[in-house]
Backbone as CSV, one residue per row, in Angstrom:
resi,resn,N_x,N_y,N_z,CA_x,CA_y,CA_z,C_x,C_y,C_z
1,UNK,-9.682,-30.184,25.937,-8.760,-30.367,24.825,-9.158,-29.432,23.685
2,UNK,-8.375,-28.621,23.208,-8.686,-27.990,22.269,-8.165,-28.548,20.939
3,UNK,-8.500,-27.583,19.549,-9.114,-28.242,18.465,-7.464,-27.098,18.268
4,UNK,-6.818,-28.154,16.576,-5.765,-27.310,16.380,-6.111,-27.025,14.948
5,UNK,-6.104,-25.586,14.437,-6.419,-25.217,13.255,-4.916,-24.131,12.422
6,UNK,-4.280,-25.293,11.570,-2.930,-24.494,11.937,-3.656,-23.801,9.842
7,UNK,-2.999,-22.528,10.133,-3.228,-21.494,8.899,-2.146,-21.697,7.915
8,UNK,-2.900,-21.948,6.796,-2.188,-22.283,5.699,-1.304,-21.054,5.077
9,UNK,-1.526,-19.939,5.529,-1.161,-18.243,5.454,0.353,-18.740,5.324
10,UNK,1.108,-19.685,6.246,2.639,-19.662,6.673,3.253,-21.036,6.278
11,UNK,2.195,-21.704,5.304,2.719,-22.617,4.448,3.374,-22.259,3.029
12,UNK,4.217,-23.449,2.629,5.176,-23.108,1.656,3.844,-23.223,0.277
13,UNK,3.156,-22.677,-0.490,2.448,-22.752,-1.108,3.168,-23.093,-2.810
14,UNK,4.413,-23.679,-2.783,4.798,-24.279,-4.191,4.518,-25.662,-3.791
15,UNK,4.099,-26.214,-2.988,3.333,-27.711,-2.446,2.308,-27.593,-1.634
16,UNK,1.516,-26.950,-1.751,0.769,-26.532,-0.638,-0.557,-27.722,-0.506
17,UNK,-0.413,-28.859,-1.591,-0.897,-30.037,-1.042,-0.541,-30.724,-0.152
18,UNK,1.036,-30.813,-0.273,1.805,-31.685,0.567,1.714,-31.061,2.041
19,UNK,1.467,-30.046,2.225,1.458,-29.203,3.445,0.280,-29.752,4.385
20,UNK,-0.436,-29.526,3.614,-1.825,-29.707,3.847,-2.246,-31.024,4.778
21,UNK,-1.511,-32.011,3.382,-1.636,-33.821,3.957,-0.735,-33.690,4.867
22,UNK,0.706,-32.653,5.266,1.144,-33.287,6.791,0.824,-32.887,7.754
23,UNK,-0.389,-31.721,7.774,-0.880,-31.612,9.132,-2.124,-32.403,9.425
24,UNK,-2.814,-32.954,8.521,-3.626,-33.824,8.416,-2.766,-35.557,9.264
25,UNK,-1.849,-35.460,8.627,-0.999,-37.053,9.369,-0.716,-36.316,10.739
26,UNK,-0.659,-35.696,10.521,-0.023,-34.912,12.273,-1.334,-35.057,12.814
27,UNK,-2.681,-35.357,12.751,-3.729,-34.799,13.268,-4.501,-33.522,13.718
28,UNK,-4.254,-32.777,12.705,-4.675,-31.291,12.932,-6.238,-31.819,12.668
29,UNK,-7.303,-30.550,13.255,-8.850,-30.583,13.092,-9.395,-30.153,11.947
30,UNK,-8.746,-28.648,12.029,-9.370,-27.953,10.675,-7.980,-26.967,10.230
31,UNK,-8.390,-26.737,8.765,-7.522,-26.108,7.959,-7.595,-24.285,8.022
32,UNK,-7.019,-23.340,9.073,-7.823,-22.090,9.006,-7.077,-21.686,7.646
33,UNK,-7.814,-20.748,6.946,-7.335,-20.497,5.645,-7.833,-18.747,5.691
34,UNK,-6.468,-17.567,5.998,-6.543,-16.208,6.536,-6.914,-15.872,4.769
35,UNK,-7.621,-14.679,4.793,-8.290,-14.024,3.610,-7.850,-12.796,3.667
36,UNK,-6.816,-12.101,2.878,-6.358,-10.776,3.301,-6.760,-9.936,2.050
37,UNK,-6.882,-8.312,1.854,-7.613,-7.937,0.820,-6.273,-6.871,0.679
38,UNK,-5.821,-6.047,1.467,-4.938,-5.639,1.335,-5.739,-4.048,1.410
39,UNK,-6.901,-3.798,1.670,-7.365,-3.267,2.135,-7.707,-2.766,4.480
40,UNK,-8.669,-3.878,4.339,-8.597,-4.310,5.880,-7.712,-4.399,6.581
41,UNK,-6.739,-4.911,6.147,-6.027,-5.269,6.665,-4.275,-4.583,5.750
42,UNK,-3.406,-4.366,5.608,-2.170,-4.414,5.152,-1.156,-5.392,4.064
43,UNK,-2.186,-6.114,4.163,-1.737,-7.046,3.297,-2.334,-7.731,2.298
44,UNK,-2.084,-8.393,1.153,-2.499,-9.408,0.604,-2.198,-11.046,0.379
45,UNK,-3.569,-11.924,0.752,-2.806,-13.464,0.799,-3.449,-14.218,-0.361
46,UNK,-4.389,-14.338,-0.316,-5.347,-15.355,-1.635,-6.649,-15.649,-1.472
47,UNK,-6.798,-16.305,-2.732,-8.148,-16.371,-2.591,-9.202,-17.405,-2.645
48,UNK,-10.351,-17.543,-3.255,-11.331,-18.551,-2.771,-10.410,-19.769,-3.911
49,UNK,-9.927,-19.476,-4.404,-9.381,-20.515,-5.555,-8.179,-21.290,-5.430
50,UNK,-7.598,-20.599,-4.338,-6.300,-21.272,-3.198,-6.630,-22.288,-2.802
51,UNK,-7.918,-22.110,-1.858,-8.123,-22.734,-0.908,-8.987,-24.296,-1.498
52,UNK,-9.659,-23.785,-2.478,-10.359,-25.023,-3.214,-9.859,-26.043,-4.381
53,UNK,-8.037,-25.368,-4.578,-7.295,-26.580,-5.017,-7.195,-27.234,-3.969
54,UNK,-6.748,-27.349,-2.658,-6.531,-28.491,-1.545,-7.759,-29.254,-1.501
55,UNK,-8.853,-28.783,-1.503,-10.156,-29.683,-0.954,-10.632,-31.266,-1.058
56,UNK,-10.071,-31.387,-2.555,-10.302,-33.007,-3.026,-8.994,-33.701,-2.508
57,UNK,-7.965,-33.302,-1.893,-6.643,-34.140,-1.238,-6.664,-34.217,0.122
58,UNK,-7.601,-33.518,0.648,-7.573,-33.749,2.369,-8.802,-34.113,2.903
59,UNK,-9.641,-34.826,4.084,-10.491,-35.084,4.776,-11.030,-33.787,5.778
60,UNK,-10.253,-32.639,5.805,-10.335,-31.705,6.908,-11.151,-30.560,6.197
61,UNK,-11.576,-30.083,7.236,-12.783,-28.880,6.932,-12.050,-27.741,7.168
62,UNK,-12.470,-26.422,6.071,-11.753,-25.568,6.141,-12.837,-24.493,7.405
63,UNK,-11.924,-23.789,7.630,-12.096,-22.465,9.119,-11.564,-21.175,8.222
64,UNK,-12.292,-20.332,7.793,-12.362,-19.796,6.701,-12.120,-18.237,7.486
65,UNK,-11.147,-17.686,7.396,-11.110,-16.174,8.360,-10.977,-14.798,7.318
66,UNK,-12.049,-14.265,6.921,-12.503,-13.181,6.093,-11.797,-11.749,6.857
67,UNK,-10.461,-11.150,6.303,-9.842,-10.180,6.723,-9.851,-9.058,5.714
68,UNK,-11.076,-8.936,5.552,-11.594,-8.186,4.444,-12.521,-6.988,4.369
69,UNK,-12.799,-6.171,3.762,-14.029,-5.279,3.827,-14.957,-5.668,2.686
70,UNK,-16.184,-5.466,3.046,-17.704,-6.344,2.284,-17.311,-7.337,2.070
71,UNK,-17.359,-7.973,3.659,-17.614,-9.704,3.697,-18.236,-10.347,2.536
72,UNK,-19.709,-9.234,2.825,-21.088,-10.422,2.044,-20.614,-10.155,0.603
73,UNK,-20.326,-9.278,0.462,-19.886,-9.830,-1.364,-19.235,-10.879,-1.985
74,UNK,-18.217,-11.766,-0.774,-17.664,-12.944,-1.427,-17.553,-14.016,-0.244
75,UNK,-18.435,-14.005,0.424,-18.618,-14.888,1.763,-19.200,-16.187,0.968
76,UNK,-19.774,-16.350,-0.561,-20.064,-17.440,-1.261,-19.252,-17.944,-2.161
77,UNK,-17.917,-17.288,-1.953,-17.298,-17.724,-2.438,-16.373,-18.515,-1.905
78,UNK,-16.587,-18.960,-0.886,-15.480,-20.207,-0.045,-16.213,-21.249,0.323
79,UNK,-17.748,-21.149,-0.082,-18.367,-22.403,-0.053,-18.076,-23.262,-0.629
80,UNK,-18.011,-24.425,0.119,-17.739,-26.027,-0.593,-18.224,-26.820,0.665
81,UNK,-18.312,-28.113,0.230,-18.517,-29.103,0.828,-18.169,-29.102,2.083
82,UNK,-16.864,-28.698,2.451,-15.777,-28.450,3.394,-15.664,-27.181,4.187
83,UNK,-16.223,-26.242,4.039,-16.335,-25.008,4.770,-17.056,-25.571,6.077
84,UNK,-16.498,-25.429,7.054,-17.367,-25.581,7.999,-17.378,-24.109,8.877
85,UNK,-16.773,-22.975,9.001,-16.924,-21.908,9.576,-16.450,-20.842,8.870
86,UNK,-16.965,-19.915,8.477,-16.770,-18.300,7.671,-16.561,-17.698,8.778
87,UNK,-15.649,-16.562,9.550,-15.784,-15.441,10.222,-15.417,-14.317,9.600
88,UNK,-16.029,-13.306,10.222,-16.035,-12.241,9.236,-15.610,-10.998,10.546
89,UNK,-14.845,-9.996,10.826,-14.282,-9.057,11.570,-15.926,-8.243,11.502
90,UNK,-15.502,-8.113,13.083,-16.857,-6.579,13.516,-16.245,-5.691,12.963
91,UNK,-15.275,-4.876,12.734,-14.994,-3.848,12.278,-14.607,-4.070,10.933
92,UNK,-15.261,-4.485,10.451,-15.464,-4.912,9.257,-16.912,-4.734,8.477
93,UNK,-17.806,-5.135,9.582,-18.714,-5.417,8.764,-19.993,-4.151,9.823
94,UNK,-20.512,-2.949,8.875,-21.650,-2.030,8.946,-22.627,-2.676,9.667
95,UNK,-23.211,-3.836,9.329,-24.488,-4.521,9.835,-23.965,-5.617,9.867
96,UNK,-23.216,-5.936,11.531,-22.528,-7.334,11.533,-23.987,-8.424,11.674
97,UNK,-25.144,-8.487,12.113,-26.028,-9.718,12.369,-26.687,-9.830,10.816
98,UNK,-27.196,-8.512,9.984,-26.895,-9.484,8.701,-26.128,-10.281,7.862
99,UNK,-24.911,-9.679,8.138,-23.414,-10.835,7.655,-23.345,-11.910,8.647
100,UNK,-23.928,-12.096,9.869,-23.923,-13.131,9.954,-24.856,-14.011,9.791
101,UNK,-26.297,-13.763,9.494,-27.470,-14.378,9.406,-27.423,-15.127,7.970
102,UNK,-26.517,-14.039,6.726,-26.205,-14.495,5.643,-25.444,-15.786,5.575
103,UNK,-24.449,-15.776,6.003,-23.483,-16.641,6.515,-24.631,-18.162,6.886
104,UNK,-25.144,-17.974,7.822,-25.707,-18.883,8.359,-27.097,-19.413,7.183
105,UNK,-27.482,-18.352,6.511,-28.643,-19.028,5.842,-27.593,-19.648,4.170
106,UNK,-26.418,-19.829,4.463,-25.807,-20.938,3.286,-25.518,-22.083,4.202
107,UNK,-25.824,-22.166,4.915,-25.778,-23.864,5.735,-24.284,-23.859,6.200
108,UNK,-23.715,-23.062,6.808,-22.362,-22.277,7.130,-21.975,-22.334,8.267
109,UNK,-21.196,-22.583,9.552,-21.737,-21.820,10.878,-20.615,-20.663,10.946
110,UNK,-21.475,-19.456,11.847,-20.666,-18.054,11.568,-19.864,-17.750,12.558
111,UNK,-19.039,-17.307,12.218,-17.966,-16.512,13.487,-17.926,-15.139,13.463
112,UNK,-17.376,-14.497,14.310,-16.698,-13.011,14.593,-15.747,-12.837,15.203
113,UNK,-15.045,-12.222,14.273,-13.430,-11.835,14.989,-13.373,-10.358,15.920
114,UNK,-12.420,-10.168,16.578,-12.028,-8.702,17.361,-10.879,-8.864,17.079
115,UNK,-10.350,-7.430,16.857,-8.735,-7.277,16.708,-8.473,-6.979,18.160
116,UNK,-7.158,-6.907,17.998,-6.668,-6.510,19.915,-6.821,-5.556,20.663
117,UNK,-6.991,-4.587,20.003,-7.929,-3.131,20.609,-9.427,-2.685,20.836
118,UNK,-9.998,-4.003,19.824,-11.655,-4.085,20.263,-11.979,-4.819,21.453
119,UNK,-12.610,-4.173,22.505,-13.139,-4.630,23.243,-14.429,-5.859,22.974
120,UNK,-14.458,-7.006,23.841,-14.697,-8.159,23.769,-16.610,-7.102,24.013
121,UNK,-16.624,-6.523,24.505,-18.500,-6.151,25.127,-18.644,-5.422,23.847
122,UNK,-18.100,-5.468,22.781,-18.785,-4.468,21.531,-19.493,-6.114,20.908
123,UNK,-19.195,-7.295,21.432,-19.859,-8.025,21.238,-21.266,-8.484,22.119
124,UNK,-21.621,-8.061,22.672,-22.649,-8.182,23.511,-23.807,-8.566,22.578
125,UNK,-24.238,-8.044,21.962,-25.728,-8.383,20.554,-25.426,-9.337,20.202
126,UNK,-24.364,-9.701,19.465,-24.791,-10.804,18.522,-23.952,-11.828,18.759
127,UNK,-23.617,-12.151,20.287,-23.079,-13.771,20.654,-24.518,-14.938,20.643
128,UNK,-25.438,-14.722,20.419,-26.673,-15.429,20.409,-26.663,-16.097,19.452
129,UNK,-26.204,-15.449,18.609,-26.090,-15.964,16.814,-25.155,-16.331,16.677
130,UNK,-23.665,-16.257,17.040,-22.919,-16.574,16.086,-21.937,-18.316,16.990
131,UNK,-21.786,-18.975,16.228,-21.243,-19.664,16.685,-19.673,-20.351,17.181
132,UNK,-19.058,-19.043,16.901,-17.334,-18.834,16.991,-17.147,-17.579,17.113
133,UNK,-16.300,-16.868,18.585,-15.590,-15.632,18.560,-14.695,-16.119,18.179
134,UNK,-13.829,-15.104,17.224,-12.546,-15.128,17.034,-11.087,-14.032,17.734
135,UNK,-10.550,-14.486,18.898,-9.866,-13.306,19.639,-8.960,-13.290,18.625
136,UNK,-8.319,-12.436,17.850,-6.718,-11.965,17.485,-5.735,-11.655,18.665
137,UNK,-4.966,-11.660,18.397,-3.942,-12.258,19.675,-2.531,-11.231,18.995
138,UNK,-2.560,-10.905,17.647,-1.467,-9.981,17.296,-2.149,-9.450,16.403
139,UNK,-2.086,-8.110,15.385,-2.565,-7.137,14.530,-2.921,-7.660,13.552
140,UNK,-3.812,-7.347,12.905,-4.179,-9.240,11.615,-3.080,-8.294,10.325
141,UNK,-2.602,-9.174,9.774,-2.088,-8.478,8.404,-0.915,-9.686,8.378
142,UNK,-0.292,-9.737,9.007,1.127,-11.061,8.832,1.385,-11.851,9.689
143,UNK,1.691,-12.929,9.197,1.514,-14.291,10.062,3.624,-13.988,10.393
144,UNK,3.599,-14.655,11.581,4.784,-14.882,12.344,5.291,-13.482,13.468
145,UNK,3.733,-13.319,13.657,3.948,-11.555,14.624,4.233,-12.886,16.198
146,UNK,4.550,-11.356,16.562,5.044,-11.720,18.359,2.919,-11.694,19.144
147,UNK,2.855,-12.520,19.733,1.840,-12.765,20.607,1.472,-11.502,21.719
148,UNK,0.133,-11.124,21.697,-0.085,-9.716,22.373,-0.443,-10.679,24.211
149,UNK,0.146,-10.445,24.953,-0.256,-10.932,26.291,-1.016,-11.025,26.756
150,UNK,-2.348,-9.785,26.622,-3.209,-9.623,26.775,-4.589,-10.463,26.322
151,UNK,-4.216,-10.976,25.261,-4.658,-12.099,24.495,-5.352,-13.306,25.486
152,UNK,-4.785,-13.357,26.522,-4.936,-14.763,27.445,-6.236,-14.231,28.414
153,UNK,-6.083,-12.964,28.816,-7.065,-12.176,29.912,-8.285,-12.134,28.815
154,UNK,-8.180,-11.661,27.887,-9.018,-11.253,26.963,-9.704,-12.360,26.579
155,UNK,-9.177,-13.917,26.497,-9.715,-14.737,26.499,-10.503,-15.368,27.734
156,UNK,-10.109,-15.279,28.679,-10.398,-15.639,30.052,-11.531,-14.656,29.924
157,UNK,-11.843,-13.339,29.672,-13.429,-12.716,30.297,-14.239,-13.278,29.280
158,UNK,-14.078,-13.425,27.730,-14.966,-13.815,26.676,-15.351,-15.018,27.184
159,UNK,-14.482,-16.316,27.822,-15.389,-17.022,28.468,-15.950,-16.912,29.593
160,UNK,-15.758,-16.291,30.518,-16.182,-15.780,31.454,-18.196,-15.546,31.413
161,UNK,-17.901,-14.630,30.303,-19.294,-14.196,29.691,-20.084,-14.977,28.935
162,UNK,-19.002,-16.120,28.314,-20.398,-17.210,27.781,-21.228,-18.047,29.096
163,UNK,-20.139,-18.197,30.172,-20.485,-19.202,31.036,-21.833,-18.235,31.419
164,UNK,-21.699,-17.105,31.843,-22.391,-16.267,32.399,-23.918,-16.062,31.806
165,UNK,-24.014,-16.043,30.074,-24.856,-15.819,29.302,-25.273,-17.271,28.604
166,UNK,-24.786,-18.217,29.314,-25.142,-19.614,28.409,-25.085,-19.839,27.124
167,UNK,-24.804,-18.834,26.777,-24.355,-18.943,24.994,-23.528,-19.969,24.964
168,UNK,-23.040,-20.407,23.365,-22.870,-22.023,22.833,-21.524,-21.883,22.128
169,UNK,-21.400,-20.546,21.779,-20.637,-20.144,20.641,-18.568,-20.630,21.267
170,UNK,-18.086,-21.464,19.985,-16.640,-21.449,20.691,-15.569,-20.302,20.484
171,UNK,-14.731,-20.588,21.233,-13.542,-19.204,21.315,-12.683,-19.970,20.686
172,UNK,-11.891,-19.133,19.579,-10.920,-19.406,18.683,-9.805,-18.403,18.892
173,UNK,-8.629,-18.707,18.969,-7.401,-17.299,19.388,-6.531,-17.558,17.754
174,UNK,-6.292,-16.608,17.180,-5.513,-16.230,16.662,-4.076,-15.364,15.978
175,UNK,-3.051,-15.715,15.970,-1.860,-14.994,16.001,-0.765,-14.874,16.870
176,UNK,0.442,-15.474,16.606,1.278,-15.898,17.784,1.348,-17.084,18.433
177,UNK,0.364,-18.145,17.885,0.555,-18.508,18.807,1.371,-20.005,18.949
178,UNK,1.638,-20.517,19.766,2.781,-21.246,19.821,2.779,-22.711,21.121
179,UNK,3.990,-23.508,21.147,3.823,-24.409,22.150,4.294,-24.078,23.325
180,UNK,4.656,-22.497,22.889,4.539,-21.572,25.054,3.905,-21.528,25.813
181,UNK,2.910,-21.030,24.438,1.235,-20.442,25.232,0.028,-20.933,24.986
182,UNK,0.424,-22.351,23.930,-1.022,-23.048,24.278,-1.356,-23.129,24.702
183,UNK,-0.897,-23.894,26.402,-1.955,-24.318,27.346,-2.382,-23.353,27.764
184,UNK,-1.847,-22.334,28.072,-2.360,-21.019,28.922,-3.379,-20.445,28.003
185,UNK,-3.448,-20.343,27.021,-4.785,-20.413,26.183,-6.202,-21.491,26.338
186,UNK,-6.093,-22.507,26.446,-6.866,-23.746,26.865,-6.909,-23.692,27.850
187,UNK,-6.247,-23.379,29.035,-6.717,-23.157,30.221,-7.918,-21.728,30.653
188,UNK,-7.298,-20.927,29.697,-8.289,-19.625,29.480,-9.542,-19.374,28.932
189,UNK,-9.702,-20.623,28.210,-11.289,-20.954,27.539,-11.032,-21.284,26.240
190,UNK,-9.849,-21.489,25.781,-9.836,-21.148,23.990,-10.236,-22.651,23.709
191,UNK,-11.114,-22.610,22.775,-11.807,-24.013,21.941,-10.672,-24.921,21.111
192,UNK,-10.087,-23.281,20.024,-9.936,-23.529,18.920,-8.526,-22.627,18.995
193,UNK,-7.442,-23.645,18.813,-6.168,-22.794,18.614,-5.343,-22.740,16.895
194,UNK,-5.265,-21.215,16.370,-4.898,-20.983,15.213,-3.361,-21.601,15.136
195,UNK,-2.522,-21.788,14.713,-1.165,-21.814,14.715,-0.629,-21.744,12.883
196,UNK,0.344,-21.052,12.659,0.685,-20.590,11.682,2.424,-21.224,11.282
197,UNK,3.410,-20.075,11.494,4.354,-20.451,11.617,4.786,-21.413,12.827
198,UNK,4.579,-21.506,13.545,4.618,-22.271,14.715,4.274,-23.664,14.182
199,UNK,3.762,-24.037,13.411,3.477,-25.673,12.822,4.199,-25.608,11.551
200,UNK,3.771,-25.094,10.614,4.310,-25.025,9.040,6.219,-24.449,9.330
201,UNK,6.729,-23.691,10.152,8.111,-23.120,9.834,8.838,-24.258,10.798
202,UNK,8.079,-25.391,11.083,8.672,-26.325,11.788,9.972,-27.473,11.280
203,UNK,10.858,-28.040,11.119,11.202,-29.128,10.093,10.626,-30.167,10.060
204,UNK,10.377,-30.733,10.893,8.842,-31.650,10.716,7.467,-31.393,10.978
205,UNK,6.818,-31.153,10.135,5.622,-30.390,10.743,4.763,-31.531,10.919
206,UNK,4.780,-32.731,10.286,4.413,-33.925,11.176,4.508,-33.776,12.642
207,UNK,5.616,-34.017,12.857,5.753,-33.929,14.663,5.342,-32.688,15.272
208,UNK,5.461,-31.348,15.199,5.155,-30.238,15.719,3.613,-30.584,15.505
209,UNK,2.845,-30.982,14.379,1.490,-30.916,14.849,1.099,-31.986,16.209
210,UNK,1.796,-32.840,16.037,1.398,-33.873,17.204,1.710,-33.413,18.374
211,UNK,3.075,-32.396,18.373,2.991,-32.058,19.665,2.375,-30.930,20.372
212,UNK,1.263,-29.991,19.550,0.103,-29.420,19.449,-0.464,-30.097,20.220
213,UNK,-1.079,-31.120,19.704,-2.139,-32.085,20.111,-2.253,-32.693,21.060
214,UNK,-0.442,-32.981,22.043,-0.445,-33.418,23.085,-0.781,-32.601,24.269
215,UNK,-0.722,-31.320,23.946,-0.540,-30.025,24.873,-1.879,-30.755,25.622
């Protein structure tokens, strides 16, 4: 059974409490909350100050996805109580095992993302350490892209290679994704499924999260 972490990126943010509490009644796990600089990536979304008006209205831990260049300069800035995972992009980060060791020495646990053209073995070093890959599944920059296919294979060898290497770390897919291709994701190894528009552009996003959950 996988864990549903739907991204607040494709919520209506003139209530973005109320958003919040209905994927929470829906039973969502965690809150992923996309970090865009407009650099890294093409776009711009918000920032550590977004995310830490919701914190005192919900029970859920935020999944914190850094789409940014110089992580470590504001990787302390999404700490709270509630952070339970920072990831930060390999092609992102010069010396990815100190951004993640950083990460980890704030009582944090760390992730790493790949975009869809990075090969999954440029991770080979530092799956020991980190405790979440993050596959992208469409080009990071805007939420409501079409799902890359490849995404599912790409998930299928990353677990492939934990089984192989006994590593601990979970697989998280992000972008696209939807109640097509969940299962075929969860069947492929994915831990942790992102969902964006696919929950929030729903009319009840009560029910669309539940029916996440039934997948």
């Amino acid at each position: 059974m996988f864990k549903l972490a739907p991204s607040i990126l494709s919520a209506d943010f003139s209530e973005l409490g109320r958003q919040v509490a209905l994927i929470e009644e829906g039973g969502a796990d965690l809150i992923h909350v996309d970090v865009m600089d407009g650099h890294f990536v093409p776009n711009i979304s918000f920032g550590a100050a977004v995310m830490k008006s919701v914190k005192d209205g919900t029970k859920l831990n935020f999944d914190v996805h850094l789409m940014i260049e110089n992580p470590d300069s504001y990787v302390e800035d999404f700490l709270t109580d509630k952070t339970e995972y920072i990831t930060v992009h390999q092609e992102a980060c010069r010396h990815l095992h100190r951004t993640v060791a950083h990460i980890k020495s704030l009582g944090v646990k760390a992730g790493v993302s790949v975009n869809p053209a990075t090969p999954i073995e440029t991770l080979t070093e530092i799956l020991a350490d980190v405790d979440l890959v993050l596959i992208m599944s469409v080009n990071p920059g805007f939420g409501g892209q079409k799902f890359i296919d490849a995404g599912i294979d790409k998930v299928r060898r990353l677990a492939a290679l934990r089984e192989k290497t006994g590593r601990k770390f979970l697989i998280e897919v992000d972008g696209g994704v939807n109640l097509q291709n969940a299962a075929a994701l969860a069947e492929a190894g994915a831990d942790i499924l992102v969902a964006g528009s696919a929950v929030f552009g729903a009319e009840d996003v009560v029910a669309r999260t539940r029916e996440f959950k039934t997948i």
